[in-house]
């Protein structure tokens, strides 16, 4: 398998950064905002944003009151971090 171990490690390290501000469900969105402000690459901020409940469909995001978008997991790297979480 072609895994990016550096990305997996960084995603695991930063995935709950938003919990510094809240432990509510929107912490994934806040994670990504904080990661972007720190200049983290999109591959990491995607992990941060998508890790809520193992990835969400647009409909699930709507039901949870999150910004409506596709939070489903696309890469093996993000699946490893998020399933481990
Ligand atoms: Fe979390």
CSV table of N, CA and C and ligand atoms in Angstrom, one decimal:
chain,number,residue,atom,x,y,z
A,1,UNK,N,0.8,-1.2,0.0
A,1,UNK,CA,0.0,0.0,0.0
A,1,UNK,C,0.9,1.2,0.0
A,2,UNK,N,0.4,2.3,-0.6
A,2,UNK,CA,1.1,3.5,-0.7
A,2,UNK,C,0.5,4.5,0.3
A,3,UNK,N,1.0,4.4,1.6
A,3,UNK,CA,0.5,5.2,2.7
A,3,UNK,C,1.5,6.4,2.9
A,4,UNK,N,0.9,7.5,3.3
A,4,UNK,CA,1.7,8.7,3.6
A,4,UNK,C,1.8,8.8,5.1
A,5,UNK,N,2.8,8.2,5.7
A,5,UNK,CA,2.9,8.1,7.2
A,5,UNK,C,3.0,9.4,7.8
A,6,UNK,N,3.7,10.4,7.1
A,6,UNK,CA,3.8,11.7,7.7
A,6,UNK,C,2.4,12.4,7.8
A,7,UNK,N,1.6,12.2,6.7
A,7,UNK,CA,0.3,12.8,6.8
A,7,UNK,C,-0.6,12.1,7.8
A,8,UNK,N,-0.5,10.8,7.9
A,8,UNK,CA,-1.3,10.1,8.9
A,8,UNK,C,-0.9,10.5,10.3
A,9,UNK,N,0.4,10.7,10.6
A,9,UNK,CA,0.8,11.1,11.9
A,9,UNK,C,0.4,12.5,12.2
A,10,UNK,N,0.5,13.4,11.2
A,10,UNK,CA,0.1,14.8,11.4
A,10,UNK,C,-1.5,14.9,11.6
A,11,UNK,N,-2.2,14.1,10.8
A,11,UNK,CA,-3.6,14.1,10.9
A,11,UNK,C,-4.1,13.6,12.3
A,12,UNK,N,-3.4,12.6,12.8
A,12,UNK,CA,-3.7,12.1,14.1
A,12,UNK,C,-3.4,13.1,15.2
A,13,UNK,N,-2.3,13.8,15.0
A,13,UNK,CA,-1.9,14.8,16.0
A,13,UNK,C,-2.8,16.0,16.1
A,14,UNK,N,-3.3,16.5,14.9
A,14,UNK,CA,-4.1,17.7,14.9
A,14,UNK,C,-5.6,17.5,14.8
A,15,UNK,N,-6.1,16.3,14.7
A,15,UNK,CA,-7.5,16.1,14.3
A,15,UNK,C,-8.5,16.7,15.3
A,16,UNK,N,-8.1,16.8,16.6
A,16,UNK,CA,-9.0,17.4,17.6
A,16,UNK,C,-8.6,18.8,18.1
A,17,UNK,N,-7.8,19.5,17.3
A,17,UNK,CA,-7.3,20.8,17.7
A,17,UNK,C,-8.5,21.7,18.1
A,18,UNK,N,-9.6,21.6,17.4
A,18,UNK,CA,-10.8,22.5,17.7
A,18,UNK,C,-11.3,22.3,19.1
A,19,UNK,N,-11.0,21.1,19.8
A,19,UNK,CA,-11.5,20.9,21.1
A,19,UNK,C,-10.9,21.9,22.1
A,20,UNK,N,-9.8,22.6,21.7
A,20,UNK,CA,-9.3,23.7,22.5
A,20,UNK,C,-10.4,24.8,22.7
A,21,UNK,N,-11.4,24.8,21.8
A,21,UNK,CA,-12.4,25.8,21.8
A,21,UNK,C,-13.7,25.3,22.2
A,22,UNK,N,-14.1,24.1,21.8
A,22,UNK,CA,-15.3,23.4,22.1
A,22,UNK,C,-15.3,21.9,21.9
A,23,UNK,N,-16.1,21.2,22.7
A,23,UNK,CA,-16.2,19.8,22.6
A,23,UNK,C,-17.5,19.4,21.8
A,24,UNK,N,-18.2,20.4,21.4
A,24,UNK,CA,-19.4,20.2,20.6
A,24,UNK,C,-19.1,19.6,19.2
A,25,UNK,N,-20.2,19.2,18.5
A,25,UNK,CA,-20.0,18.5,17.3
A,25,UNK,C,-19.3,19.4,16.2
A,26,UNK,N,-19.5,20.7,16.4
A,26,UNK,CA,-18.9,21.6,15.4
A,26,UNK,C,-17.4,21.8,15.6
A,27,UNK,N,-16.8,21.0,16.5
A,27,UNK,CA,-15.3,21.1,16.7
A,27,UNK,C,-14.6,20.7,15.5
A,28,UNK,N,-15.2,19.8,14.6
A,28,UNK,CA,-14.5,19.4,13.4
A,28,UNK,C,-14.3,20.6,12.5
A,29,UNK,N,-15.4,21.4,12.3
A,29,UNK,CA,-15.3,22.6,11.5
A,29,UNK,C,-14.3,23.6,12.1
A,30,UNK,N,-14.3,23.7,13.4
A,30,UNK,CA,-13.3,24.6,14.0
A,30,UNK,C,-11.9,24.1,13.9
A,31,UNK,N,-11.8,22.8,14.0
A,31,UNK,CA,-10.5,22.1,13.8
A,31,UNK,C,-9.9,22.6,12.4
A,32,UNK,N,-10.7,22.5,11.4
A,32,UNK,CA,-10.2,22.8,10.1
A,32,UNK,C,-9.9,24.3,9.9
A,33,UNK,N,-10.7,25.2,10.5
A,33,UNK,CA,-10.5,26.6,10.5
A,33,UNK,C,-9.2,27.0,11.2
A,34,UNK,N,-8.9,26.3,12.3
A,34,UNK,CA,-7.7,26.6,13.1
A,34,UNK,C,-6.5,26.0,12.3
A,35,UNK,N,-6.7,24.9,11.7
A,35,UNK,CA,-5.6,24.3,10.9
A,35,UNK,C,-5.2,25.2,9.7
A,36,UNK,N,-6.3,25.7,9.0
A,36,UNK,CA,-6.0,26.6,7.9
A,36,UNK,C,-5.3,27.9,8.3
A,37,UNK,N,-5.7,28.4,9.5
A,37,UNK,CA,-5.0,29.6,10.0
A,37,UNK,C,-3.6,29.3,10.4
A,38,UNK,N,-3.3,28.1,10.7
A,38,UNK,CA,-1.9,27.7,11.0
A,38,UNK,C,-1.1,27.4,9.7
A,39,UNK,N,-1.8,27.4,8.6
A,39,UNK,CA,-1.1,27.1,7.3
A,39,UNK,C,-0.9,25.6,7.1
A,40,UNK,N,-1.7,24.7,7.8
A,40,UNK,CA,-1.6,23.3,7.5
A,40,UNK,C,-2.1,23.0,6.1
A,41,UNK,N,-1.6,22.0,5.5
A,41,UNK,CA,-2.0,21.6,4.1
A,41,UNK,C,-3.5,21.1,4.1
A,42,UNK,N,-4.1,21.2,3.0
A,42,UNK,CA,-5.5,20.8,2.8
A,42,UNK,C,-5.7,19.3,3.2
A,43,UNK,N,-4.7,18.5,2.9
A,43,UNK,CA,-4.9,17.0,3.3
A,43,UNK,C,-5.1,16.8,4.8
A,44,UNK,N,-4.4,17.7,5.6
A,44,UNK,CA,-4.6,17.6,7.0
A,44,UNK,C,-5.9,18.2,7.5
A,45,UNK,N,-6.2,19.4,6.9
A,45,UNK,CA,-7.4,20.1,7.4
A,45,UNK,C,-8.6,19.3,7.0
A,46,UNK,N,-8.5,18.5,5.9
A,46,UNK,CA,-9.6,17.6,5.5
A,46,UNK,C,-9.9,16.6,6.5
A,47,UNK,N,-8.8,16.0,7.0
A,47,UNK,CA,-8.9,15.0,8.1
A,47,UNK,C,-9.6,15.6,9.3
A,48,UNK,N,-9.1,16.8,9.7
A,48,UNK,CA,-9.6,17.5,10.8
A,48,UNK,C,-11.1,17.8,10.7
A,49,UNK,N,-11.5,18.2,9.5
A,49,UNK,CA,-12.9,18.6,9.3
A,49,UNK,C,-13.8,17.3,9.2
A,50,UNK,N,-13.3,16.2,8.6
A,50,UNK,CA,-14.2,15.1,8.3
A,50,UNK,C,-14.2,14.1,9.4
A,51,UNK,N,-13.5,14.2,10.5
A,51,UNK,CA,-13.4,13.1,11.5
A,51,UNK,C,-14.6,12.9,12.3
A,52,UNK,N,-15.5,13.9,12.2
A,52,UNK,CA,-16.8,13.7,13.1
A,52,UNK,C,-17.6,12.5,12.6
A,53,UNK,N,-17.8,11.6,13.6
A,53,UNK,CA,-18.6,10.4,13.4
A,53,UNK,C,-18.1,9.6,12.2
A,54,UNK,N,-16.9,9.6,11.9
A,54,UNK,CA,-16.3,8.7,10.9
A,54,UNK,C,-16.6,9.2,9.5
A,55,UNK,N,-16.9,10.5,9.3
A,55,UNK,CA,-17.3,11.0,8.0
A,55,UNK,C,-18.8,11.1,7.9
A,56,UNK,N,-19.3,12.1,7.2
A,56,UNK,CA,-20.7,12.3,7.1
A,56,UNK,C,-21.1,12.6,5.6
A,57,UNK,N,-22.3,12.2,5.3
A,57,UNK,CA,-22.9,12.6,4.0
A,57,UNK,C,-23.4,14.0,4.1
A,58,UNK,N,-23.8,14.6,3.0
A,58,UNK,CA,-24.4,15.9,3.1
A,58,UNK,C,-25.7,15.9,3.9
A,59,UNK,N,-26.5,14.8,3.8
A,59,UNK,CA,-27.7,14.7,4.5
A,59,UNK,C,-27.5,14.6,6.0
A,60,UNK,N,-26.5,13.8,6.4
A,60,UNK,CA,-26.1,13.7,7.8
A,60,UNK,C,-25.6,15.0,8.4
A,61,UNK,N,-24.8,15.8,7.6
A,61,UNK,CA,-24.3,17.1,8.0
A,61,UNK,C,-25.5,18.0,8.2
A,62,UNK,N,-26.5,18.0,7.3
A,62,UNK,CA,-27.7,18.9,7.5
A,62,UNK,C,-28.4,18.5,8.8
A,63,UNK,N,-28.6,17.2,9.0
A,63,UNK,CA,-29.3,16.8,10.2
A,63,UNK,C,-28.6,17.3,11.5
A,64,UNK,N,-27.2,17.3,11.5
A,64,UNK,CA,-26.5,17.7,12.6
A,64,UNK,C,-26.2,19.2,12.7
A,65,UNK,N,-26.8,20.0,11.7
A,65,UNK,CA,-26.6,21.4,11.8
A,65,UNK,C,-25.2,21.9,11.4
A,66,UNK,N,-24.5,21.1,10.7
A,66,UNK,CA,-23.2,21.5,10.2
A,66,UNK,C,-23.3,22.0,8.8
A,67,UNK,N,-22.3,22.8,8.4
A,67,UNK,CA,-22.3,23.3,7.0
A,67,UNK,C,-22.5,22.1,6.0
A,68,UNK,N,-23.5,22.2,5.1
A,68,UNK,CA,-23.8,21.1,4.2
A,68,UNK,C,-22.8,20.9,3.2
A,69,UNK,N,-22.1,19.8,3.3
A,69,UNK,CA,-21.1,19.4,2.3
A,69,UNK,C,-20.8,17.9,2.5
A,70,UNK,N,-20.0,17.4,1.6
A,70,UNK,CA,-19.6,16.0,1.6
A,70,UNK,C,-18.4,15.8,2.6
A,71,UNK,N,-18.6,15.1,3.7
A,71,UNK,CA,-17.6,14.8,4.6
A,71,UNK,C,-17.2,13.3,4.6
A,72,UNK,N,-17.6,12.7,3.5
A,72,UNK,CA,-17.2,11.2,3.4
A,72,UNK,C,-15.7,11.1,3.2
A,73,UNK,N,-15.2,9.9,3.6
A,73,UNK,CA,-13.8,9.7,3.6
A,73,UNK,C,-13.4,9.2,2.2
A,74,UNK,N,-12.3,9.8,1.7
A,74,UNK,CA,-11.9,9.5,0.3
A,74,UNK,C,-10.6,8.7,0.2
A,75,UNK,N,-9.7,9.0,1.1
A,75,UNK,CA,-8.3,8.4,0.9
A,75,UNK,C,-8.1,7.4,2.0
A,76,UNK,N,-7.2,6.5,1.8
A,76,UNK,CA,-6.9,5.5,2.8
A,76,UNK,C,-6.2,6.1,4.0
A,77,UNK,N,-5.4,7.2,3.7
A,77,UNK,CA,-4.8,7.9,4.8
A,77,UNK,C,-5.8,8.5,5.8
A,78,UNK,N,-6.8,9.1,5.3
A,78,UNK,CA,-7.8,9.7,6.2
A,78,UNK,C,-8.6,8.7,6.8
A,79,UNK,N,-8.9,7.6,6.2
A,79,UNK,CA,-9.7,6.5,6.8
A,79,UNK,C,-8.9,5.9,8.0
A,80,UNK,N,-7.6,5.7,7.8
A,80,UNK,CA,-6.8,5.2,8.9
A,80,UNK,C,-6.8,6.1,10.1
A,81,UNK,N,-6.7,7.4,10.0
A,81,UNK,CA,-6.7,8.3,11.1
A,81,UNK,C,-8.1,8.3,11.7
A,82,UNK,N,-9.1,8.4,10.9
A,82,UNK,CA,-10.5,8.6,11.4
A,82,UNK,C,-11.0,7.3,12.0
A,83,UNK,N,-10.8,6.2,11.4
A,83,UNK,CA,-11.3,4.9,12.0
A,83,UNK,C,-10.5,4.6,13.3
A,84,UNK,N,-9.3,5.0,13.4
A,84,UNK,CA,-8.5,4.8,14.6
A,84,UNK,C,-9.1,5.7,15.7
A,85,UNK,N,-9.5,6.9,15.3
A,85,UNK,CA,-10.1,7.8,16.3
A,85,UNK,C,-11.4,7.2,16.9
B,1,LIG,FE1,-13.0,14.9,17.6
